[in-house]
Short mmCIF file of C-alpha atoms in Angstrom, two decimals:
data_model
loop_
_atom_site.label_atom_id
_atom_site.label_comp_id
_atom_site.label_asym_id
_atom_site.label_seq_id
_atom_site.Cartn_x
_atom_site.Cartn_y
_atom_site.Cartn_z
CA UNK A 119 0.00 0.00 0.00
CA UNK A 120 1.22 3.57 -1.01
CA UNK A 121 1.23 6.46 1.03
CA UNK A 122 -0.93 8.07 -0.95
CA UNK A 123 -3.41 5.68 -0.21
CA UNK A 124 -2.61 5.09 3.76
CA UNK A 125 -3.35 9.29 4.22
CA UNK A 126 -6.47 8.40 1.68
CA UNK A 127 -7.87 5.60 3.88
CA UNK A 128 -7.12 7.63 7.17
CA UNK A 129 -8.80 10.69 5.56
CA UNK A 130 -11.99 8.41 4.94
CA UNK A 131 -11.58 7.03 8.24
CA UNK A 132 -11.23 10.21 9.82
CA UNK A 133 -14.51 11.49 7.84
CA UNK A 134 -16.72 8.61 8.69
CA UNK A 135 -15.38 9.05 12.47
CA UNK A 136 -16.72 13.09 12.08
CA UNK A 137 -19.93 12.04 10.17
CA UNK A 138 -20.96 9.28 12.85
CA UNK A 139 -20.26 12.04 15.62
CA UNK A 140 -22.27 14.42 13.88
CA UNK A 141 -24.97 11.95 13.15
CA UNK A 142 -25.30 10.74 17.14
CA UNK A 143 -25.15 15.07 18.09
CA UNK A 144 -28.57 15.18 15.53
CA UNK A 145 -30.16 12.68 17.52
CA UNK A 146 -29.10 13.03 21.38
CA UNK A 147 -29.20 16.76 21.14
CA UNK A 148 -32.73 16.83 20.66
CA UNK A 149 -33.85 14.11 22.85
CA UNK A 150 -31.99 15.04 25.71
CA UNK A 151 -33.62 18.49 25.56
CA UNK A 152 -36.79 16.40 25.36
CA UNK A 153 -35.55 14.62 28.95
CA UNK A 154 -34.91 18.28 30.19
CA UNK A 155 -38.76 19.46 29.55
CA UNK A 156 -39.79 15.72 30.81
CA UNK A 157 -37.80 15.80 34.11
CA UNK A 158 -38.59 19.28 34.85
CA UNK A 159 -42.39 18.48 34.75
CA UNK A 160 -42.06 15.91 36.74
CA UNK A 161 -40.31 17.28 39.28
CA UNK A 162 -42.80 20.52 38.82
CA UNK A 163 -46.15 17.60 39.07
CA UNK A 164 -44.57 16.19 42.58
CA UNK A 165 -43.99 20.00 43.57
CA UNK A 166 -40.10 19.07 44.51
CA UNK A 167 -38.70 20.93 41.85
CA UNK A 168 -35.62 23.17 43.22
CA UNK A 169 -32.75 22.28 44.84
CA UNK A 170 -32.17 18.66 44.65
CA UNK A 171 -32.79 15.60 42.52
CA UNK A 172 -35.04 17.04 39.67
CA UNK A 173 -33.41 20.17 39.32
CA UNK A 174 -30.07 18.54 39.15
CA UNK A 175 -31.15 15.74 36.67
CA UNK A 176 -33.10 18.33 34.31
CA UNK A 177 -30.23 20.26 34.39
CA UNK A 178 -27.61 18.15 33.70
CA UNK A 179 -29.94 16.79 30.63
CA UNK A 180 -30.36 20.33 29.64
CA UNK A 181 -26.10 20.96 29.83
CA UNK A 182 -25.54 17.79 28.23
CA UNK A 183 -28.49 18.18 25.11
CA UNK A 184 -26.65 21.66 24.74
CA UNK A 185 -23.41 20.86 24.50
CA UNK A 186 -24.71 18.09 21.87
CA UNK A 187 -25.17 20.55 19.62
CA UNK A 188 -21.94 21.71 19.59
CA UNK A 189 -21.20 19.09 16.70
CA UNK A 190 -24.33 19.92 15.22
CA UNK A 191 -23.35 23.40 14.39
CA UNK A 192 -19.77 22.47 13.10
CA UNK A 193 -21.29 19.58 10.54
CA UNK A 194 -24.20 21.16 9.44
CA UNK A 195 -21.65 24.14 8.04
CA UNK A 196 -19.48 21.63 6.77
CA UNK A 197 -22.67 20.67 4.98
CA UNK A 198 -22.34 23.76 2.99
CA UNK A 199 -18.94 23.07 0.88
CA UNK A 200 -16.60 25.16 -0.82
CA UNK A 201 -19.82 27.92 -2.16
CA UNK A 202 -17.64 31.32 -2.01
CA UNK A 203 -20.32 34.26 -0.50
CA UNK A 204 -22.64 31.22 0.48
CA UNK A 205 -20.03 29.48 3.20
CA UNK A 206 -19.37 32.62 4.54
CA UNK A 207 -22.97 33.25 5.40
CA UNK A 208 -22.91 29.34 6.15
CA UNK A 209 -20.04 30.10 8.64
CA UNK A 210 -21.26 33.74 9.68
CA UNK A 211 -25.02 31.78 11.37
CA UNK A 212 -22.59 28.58 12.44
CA UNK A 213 -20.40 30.83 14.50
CA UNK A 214 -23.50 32.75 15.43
CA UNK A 215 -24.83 29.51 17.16
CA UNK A 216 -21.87 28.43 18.83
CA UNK A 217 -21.79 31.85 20.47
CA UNK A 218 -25.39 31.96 21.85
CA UNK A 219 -23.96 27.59 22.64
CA UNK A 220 -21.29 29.02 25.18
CA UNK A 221 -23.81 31.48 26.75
CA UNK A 222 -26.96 29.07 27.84
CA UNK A 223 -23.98 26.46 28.56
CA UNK A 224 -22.50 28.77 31.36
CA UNK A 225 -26.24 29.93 32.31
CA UNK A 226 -27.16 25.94 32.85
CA UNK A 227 -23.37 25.27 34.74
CA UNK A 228 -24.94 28.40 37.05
CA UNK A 229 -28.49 26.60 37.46
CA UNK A 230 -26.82 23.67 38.12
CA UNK A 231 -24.43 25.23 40.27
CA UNK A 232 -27.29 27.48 42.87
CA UNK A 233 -29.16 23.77 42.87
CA UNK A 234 -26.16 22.15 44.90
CA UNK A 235 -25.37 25.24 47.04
CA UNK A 236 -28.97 26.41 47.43
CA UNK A 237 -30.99 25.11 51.05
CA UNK A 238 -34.12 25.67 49.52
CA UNK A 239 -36.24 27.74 46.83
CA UNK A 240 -35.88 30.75 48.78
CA UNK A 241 -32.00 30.55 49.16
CA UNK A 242 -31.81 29.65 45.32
CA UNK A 243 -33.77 32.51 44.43
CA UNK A 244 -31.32 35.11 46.52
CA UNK A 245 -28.35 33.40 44.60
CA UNK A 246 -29.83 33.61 41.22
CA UNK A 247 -30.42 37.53 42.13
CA UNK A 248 -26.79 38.22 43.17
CA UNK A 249 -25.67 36.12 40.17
CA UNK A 250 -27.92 38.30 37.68
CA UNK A 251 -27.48 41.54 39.80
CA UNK A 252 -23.75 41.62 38.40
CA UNK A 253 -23.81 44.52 35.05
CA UNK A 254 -23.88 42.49 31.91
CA UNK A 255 -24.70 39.39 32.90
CA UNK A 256 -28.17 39.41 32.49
CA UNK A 257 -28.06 40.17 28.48
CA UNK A 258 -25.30 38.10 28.37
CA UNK A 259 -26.31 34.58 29.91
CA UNK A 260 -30.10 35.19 30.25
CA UNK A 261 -31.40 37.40 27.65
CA UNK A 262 -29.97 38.79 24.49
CA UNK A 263 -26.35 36.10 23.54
CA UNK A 264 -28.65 32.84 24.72
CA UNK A 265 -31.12 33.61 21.34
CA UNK A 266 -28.14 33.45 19.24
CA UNK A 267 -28.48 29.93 19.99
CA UNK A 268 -31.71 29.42 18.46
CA UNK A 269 -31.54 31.97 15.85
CA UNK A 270 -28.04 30.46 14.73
CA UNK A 271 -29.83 26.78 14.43
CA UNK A 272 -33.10 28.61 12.67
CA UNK A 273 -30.22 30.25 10.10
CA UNK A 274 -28.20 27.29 9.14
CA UNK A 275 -30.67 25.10 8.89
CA UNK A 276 -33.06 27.76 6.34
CA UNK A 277 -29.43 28.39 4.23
CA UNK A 278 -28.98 24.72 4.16
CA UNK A 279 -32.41 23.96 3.27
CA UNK A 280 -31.44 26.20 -0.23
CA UNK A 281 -28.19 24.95 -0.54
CA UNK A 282 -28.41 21.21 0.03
CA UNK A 283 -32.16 20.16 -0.65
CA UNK A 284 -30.75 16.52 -0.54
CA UNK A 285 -30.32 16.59 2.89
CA UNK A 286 -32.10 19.71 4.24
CA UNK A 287 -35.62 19.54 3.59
CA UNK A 288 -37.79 22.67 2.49
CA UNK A 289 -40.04 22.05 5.50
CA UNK A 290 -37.03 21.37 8.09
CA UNK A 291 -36.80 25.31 8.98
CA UNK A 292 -40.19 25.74 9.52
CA UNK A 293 -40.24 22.73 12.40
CA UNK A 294 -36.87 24.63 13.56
CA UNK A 295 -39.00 27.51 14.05
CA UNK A 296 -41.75 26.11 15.42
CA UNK A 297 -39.82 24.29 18.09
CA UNK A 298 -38.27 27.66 19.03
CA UNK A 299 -41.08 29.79 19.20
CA UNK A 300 -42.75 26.31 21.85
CA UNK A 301 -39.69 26.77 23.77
CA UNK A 302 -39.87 30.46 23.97
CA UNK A 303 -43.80 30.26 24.86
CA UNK A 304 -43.29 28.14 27.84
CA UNK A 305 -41.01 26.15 29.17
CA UNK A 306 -43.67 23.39 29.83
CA UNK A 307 -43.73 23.00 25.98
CA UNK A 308 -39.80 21.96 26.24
CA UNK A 309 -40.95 18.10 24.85
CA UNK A 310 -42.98 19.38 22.07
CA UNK A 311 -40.47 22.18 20.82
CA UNK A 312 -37.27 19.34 20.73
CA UNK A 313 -39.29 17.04 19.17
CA UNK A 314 -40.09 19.63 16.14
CA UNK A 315 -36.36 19.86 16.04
CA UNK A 316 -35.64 16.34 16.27
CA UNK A 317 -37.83 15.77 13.31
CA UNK A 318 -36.74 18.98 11.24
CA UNK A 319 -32.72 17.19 11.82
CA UNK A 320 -33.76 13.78 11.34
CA UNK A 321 -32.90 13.75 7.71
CA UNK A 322 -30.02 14.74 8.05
CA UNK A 323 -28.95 12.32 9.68
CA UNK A 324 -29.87 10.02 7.46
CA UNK A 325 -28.60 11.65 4.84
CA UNK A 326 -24.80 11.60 6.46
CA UNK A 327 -25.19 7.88 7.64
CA UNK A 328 -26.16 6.67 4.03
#
């Protein structure tokens, strides 16, 4: 065997290696942002959700669905090739993403965080306020950065949906956005909102494991 073909079969290797991590990130992501909404209603329905058990769980779901989409962002704009003006717009909502993806991760590592110190409701409340009381934190963890998430994922997936219809379908942003706007309604809707983006990813997935 040459070494032209050794770095060719390691390439491949490496490639199927990226495209099976990808593929697992379009699934998990999703459903463990499904087991976030699930937990947290449960814990909300047996009126023990604060410090303890079901906050921890939810939010460690939560952390790890979010950092699942870390992949996510860097395969979909992989998706998009070599397309000159288009990959830069490709890159410009990828890198958008993974911005508002660092913000809601450090704003679930605080939840997570006030749940083990916190007594009780009451003491997790006055630690949340002295956490959000600190100038700039608010727009940057809670408010304004954490939508760059969603609005990154609504982006990529709608430029991807133009410029690779054989794995993007036409309908895919419109479940993106869907999902979003359940999420942003209530919290409660959590299930319902990652299963629209389950389904609006799920061909993808396919697509790369063909």
């Amino acid at each position: 065997m040459t070494t032209m073909q050794m770095a060719t079969e390691r390439q491949s290797g490496t490639a199927g290696t990226g495209r099976a991590t990808v593929g697992a990130a379009l699934l998990v992501g999703p459903v463990l942002m499904a087991g976030y909404g699930a937990v947290r209603l449960a814990g909300r329905a047996l009126g023990d959700y604060g410090p303890g058990v079901w906050w921890s769980l939810a939010h460690l779901l939560f952390l790890a669905g979010v950092l699942a989409f870390v992949p996510v962002f860097l395969g979909l704009r992989r998706l998009a090739g070599e397309r000159g003006g288009r990959r830069v717009a490709v890159d410009v909502a990828a890198g958008v993403g993974l911005l508002g993806t660092v913000a809601v991760v450090v704003q679930a590592v605080i939840d997570l965080a006030a749940g083990f110190v916190a007594a009780d409701k009451e003491a997790m409340s006055e630690i949340f306020d002295r956490v959000q009381g600190v100038p700039g934190v608010m727009p940057l963890v809670y408010t304004v950065v954490p939508m760059l998430f969603w609005l990154g994922l609504l982006a990529l997936v709608t430029l991807l949906a133009f410029l690779r219809r054989d794995l993007v379908r036409a309908w895919a942003p419109v479940l993106v956005l869907a999902g979003t706007v359940l999420m942003a309604v209530s919290l409660d809707l959590l299930p319902a909102g990652a299963l629209c983006l389950g389904v609006a990813l799920m061909p993808v997935r396919r697509g790369l494991s063909a």
